[in-house]
Coordinates of C-alpha atoms in Angstrom, one line a residue:
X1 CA -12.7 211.0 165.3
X2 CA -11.0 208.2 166.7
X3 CA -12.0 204.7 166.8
X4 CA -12.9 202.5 169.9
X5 CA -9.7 200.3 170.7
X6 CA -11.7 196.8 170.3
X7 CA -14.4 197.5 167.7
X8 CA -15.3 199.7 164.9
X9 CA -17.4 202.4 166.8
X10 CA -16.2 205.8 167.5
X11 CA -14.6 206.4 170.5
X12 CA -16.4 208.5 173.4
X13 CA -14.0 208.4 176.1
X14 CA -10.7 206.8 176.8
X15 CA -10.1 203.7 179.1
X16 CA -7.3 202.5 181.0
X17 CA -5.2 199.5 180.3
X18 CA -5.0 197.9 182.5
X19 CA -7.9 199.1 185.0
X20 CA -6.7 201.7 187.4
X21 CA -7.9 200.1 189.9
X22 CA -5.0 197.6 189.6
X23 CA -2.4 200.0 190.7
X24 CA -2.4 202.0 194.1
X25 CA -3.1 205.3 195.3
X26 CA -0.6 207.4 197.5
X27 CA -3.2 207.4 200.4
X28 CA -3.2 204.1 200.4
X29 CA 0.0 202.9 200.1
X30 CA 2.0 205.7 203.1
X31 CA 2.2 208.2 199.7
X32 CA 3.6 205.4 197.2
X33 CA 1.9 206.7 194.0
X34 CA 1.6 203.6 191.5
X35 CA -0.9 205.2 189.2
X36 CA 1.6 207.9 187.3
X37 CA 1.9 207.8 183.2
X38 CA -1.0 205.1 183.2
X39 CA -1.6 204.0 179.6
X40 CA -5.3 204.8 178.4
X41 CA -7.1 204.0 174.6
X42 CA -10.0 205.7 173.0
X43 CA -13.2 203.3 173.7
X44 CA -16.6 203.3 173.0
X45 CA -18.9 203.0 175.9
X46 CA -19.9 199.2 175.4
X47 CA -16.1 198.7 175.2
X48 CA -15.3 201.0 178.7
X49 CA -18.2 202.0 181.5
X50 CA -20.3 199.0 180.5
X51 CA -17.6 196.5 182.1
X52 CA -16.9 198.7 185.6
X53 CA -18.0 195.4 187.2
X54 CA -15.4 193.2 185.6
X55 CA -12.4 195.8 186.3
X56 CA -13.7 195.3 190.0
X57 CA -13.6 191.4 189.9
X58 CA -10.3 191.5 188.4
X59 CA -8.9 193.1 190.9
X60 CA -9.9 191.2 193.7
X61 CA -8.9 188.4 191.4
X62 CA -5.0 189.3 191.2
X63 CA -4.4 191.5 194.1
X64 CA -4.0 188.9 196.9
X65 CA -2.6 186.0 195.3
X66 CA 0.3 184.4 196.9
X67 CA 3.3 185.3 195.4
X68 CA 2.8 188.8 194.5
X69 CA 5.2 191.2 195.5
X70 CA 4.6 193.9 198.5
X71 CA 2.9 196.2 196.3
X72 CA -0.1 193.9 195.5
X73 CA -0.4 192.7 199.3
X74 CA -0.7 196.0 200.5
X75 CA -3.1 196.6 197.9
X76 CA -5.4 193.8 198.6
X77 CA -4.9 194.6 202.3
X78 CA -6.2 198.5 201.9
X79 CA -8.3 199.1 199.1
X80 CA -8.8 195.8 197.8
X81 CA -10.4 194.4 201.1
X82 CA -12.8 197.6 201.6
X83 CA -14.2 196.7 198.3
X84 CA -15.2 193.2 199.4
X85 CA -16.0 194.5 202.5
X86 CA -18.5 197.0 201.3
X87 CA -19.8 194.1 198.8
X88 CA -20.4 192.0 202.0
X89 CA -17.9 189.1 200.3
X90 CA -19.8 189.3 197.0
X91 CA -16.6 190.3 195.3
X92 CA -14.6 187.8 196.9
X93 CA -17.0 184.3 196.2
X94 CA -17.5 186.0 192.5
X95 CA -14.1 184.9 192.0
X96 CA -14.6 181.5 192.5
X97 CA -16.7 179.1 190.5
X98 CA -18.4 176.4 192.7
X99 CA -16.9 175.6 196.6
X100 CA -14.2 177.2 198.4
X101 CA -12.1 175.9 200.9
X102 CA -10.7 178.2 203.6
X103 CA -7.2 178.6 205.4
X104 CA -5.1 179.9 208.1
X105 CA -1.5 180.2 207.4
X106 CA 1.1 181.5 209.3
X107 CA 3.7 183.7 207.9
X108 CA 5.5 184.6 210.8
X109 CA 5.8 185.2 214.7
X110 CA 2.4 185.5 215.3
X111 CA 1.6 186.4 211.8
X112 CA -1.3 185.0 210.3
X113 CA -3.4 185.4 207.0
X114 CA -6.6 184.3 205.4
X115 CA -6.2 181.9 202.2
X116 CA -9.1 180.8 200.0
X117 CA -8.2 177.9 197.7
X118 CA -10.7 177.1 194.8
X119 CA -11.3 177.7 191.3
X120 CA -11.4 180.5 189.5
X121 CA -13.5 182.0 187.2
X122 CA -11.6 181.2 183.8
X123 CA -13.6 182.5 181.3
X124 CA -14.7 186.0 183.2
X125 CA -10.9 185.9 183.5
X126 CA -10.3 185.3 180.2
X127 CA -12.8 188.5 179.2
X128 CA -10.7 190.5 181.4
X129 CA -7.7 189.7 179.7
X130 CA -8.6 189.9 176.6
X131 CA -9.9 193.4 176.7
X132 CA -6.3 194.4 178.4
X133 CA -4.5 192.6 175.2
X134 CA -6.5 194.9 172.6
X135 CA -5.9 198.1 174.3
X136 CA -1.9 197.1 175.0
X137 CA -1.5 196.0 171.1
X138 CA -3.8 199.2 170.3
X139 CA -1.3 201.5 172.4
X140 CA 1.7 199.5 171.5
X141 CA 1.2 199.3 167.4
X142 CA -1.4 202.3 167.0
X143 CA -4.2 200.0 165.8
X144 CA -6.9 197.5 166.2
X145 CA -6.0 193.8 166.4
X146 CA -7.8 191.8 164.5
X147 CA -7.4 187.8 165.1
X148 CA -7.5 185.3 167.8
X149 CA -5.9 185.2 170.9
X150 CA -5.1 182.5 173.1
X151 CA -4.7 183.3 176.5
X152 CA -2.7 180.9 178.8
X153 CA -2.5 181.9 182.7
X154 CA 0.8 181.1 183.8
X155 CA -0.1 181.6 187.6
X156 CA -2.7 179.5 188.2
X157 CA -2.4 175.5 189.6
X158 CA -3.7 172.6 187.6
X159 CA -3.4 168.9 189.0
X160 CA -3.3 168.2 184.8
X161 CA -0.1 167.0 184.1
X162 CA 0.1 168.2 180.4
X163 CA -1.6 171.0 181.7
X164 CA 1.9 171.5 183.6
X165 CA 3.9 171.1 181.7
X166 CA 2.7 173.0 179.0
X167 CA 2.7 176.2 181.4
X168 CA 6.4 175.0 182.3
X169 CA 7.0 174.9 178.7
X170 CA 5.7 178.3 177.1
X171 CA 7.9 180.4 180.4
X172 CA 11.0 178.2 179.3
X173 CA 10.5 179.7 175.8
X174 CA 9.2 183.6 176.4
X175 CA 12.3 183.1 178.9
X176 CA 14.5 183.0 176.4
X177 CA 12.7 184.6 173.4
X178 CA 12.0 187.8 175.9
X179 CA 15.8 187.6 177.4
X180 CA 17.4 191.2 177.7
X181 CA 14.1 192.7 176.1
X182 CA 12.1 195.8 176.6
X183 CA 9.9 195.7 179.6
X184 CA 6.8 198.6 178.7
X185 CA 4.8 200.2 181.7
X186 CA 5.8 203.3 183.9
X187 CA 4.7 201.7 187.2
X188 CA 6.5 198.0 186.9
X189 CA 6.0 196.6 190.3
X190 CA 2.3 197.0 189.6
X191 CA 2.5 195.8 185.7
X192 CA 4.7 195.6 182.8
X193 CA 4.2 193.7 179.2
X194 CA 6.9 192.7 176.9
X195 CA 6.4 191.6 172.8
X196 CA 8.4 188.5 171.1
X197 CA 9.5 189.0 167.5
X198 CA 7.1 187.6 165.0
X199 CA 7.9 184.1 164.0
X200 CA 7.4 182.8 160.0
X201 CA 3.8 182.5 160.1
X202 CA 3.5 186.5 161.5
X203 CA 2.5 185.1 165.0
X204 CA 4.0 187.2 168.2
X205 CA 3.5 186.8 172.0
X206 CA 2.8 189.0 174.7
X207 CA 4.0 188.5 178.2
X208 CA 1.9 190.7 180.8
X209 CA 3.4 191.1 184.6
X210 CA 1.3 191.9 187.7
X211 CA 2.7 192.6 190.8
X212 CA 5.6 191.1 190.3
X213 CA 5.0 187.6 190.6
X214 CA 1.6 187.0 187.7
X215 CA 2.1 185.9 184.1
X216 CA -0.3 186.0 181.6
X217 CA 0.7 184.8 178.7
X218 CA -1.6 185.7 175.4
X219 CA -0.4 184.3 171.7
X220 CA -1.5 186.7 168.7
X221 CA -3.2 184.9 165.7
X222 CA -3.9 187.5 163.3
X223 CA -7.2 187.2 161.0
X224 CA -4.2 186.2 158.0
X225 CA -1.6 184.0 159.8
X226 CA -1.7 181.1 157.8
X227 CA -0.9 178.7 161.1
X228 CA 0.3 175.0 160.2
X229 CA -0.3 172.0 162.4
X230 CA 2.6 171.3 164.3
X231 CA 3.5 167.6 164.2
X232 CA 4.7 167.4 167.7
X233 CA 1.0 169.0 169.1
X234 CA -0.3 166.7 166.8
X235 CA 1.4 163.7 169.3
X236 CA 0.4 165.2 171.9
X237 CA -3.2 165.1 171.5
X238 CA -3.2 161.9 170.2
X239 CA -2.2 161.2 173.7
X240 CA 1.4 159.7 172.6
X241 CA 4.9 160.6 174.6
X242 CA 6.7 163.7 173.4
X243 CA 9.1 165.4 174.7
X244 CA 10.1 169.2 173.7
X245 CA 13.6 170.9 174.5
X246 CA 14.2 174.3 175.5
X247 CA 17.8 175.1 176.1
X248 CA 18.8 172.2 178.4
X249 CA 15.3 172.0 179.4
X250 CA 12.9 168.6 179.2
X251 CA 9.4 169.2 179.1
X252 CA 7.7 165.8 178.5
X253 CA 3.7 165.3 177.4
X254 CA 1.6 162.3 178.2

């Protein structure tokens, strides 16, 4: 019998990675199927049904952000908005942690949309993503991963100037380090992940795309890496001035 993607249990069903809820149906998108050739893994029911809710609230999370291409507005304008609808805005404020603010923005002749600025729930996020992680690397290499991962949303804002830069930093480098490569997903405007090369301590990236315009970044740690300390990170949390180069690319810390 198979084993569950994320733990040791058996398997009882399979689940989809990502959720299917992320990619649109034909009837709602004017017969535009999104969810052909979806990738599933065999999961156990603690690792699938039991998390319905968070498949849900990421969704809502992604669909609407500014910057997404057509696919995801039209999601988040159909399906996506029935959802909180029917939820009477529960799914929407879930999103958030602490105070929204509210906006009216104009995007053309007449044009105008609804924008909710505050911030998001990071480590529900987080959750989310890391259960999409284990079932890509399950799918991709045919096994469980077992290590750390650090997740790094490349989409979101931060007034944190390190915080900035860093985000700058790591898309300079999977930038070139992912340049020319493979791009894995049969429905790409909705989402497609790419893989660096393992580097001399057996540590790898991958890059996961959302409609077009979200990056989630998610470094692999495996449970025998032997990781050093990097001298430069070491400056930067020490608080001193570094700067790192990519290319002909600055990125300075502190």
């Amino acid at each position: 019998m198979e084993k569950c993607y994320m733990c040791d249990r058996q398997a009882t069903s399979r689940e989809h990675v990502p959720p299917k809820c992320l990619f649109p149906e034909g009837k709602d998108m004017d017969g535009e199927n999104h969810r052909s050739n979806l990738i599933t893994v065999p999961s156990c029911d603690l690792h699938n049904t039991a998390k319905s809710r968070d498949d849900e609230f990421l969704m809502v999370s992604l669909a609407g952000i500014i910057g997404n291409n057509s696919i995801g507005y039209r999601h988040k304008f159909g399906k996506v908005n029935k959802a909180i609808r029917r939820s009477a805005n529960k799914l929407l404020l879930a999103t958030f942690k602490g105070k929204q603010r509210f906006y009216v923005v104009e995007v053309g002749p007449n044009k105008f949309v609804d924008v909710i600025w505050g911030t998001p729930d990071s480590e529900r996020l987080k959750v989310c993503f890391e259960h999409i992680v284990h079932g890509l690397h399950f799918h991709h290499f045919g096994h469980t991963f077992k290590g750390r991962i650090k997740l790094h949303f490349a989409y979101l804002w931060s007034d944190n100037k390190n915080a900035t830069s860093f985000r700058d930093l790591i898309k300079a480098k999977l930038d070139v380090e992912l340049a020319g490569r493979d791009k894995f997903g049969e429905n790409q405007g909705v989402f497609y992940y790419q893989i660096t090369d393992r580097d001399q301590f057996d540590l790898y990236m991958f890059r996961l795309c959302f409609y077009g315009g979200i990056n989630v970044h998610a470094a692999m740690i495996p449970e025998h890496a032997d990781v050093q300390k990097d001298l430069a990170w070491m400056l930067v949390e020490g608080g001193i001035k570094t700067i790192f180069n990519v290319g002909d690319k600055k990125f300075e810390f502190n």
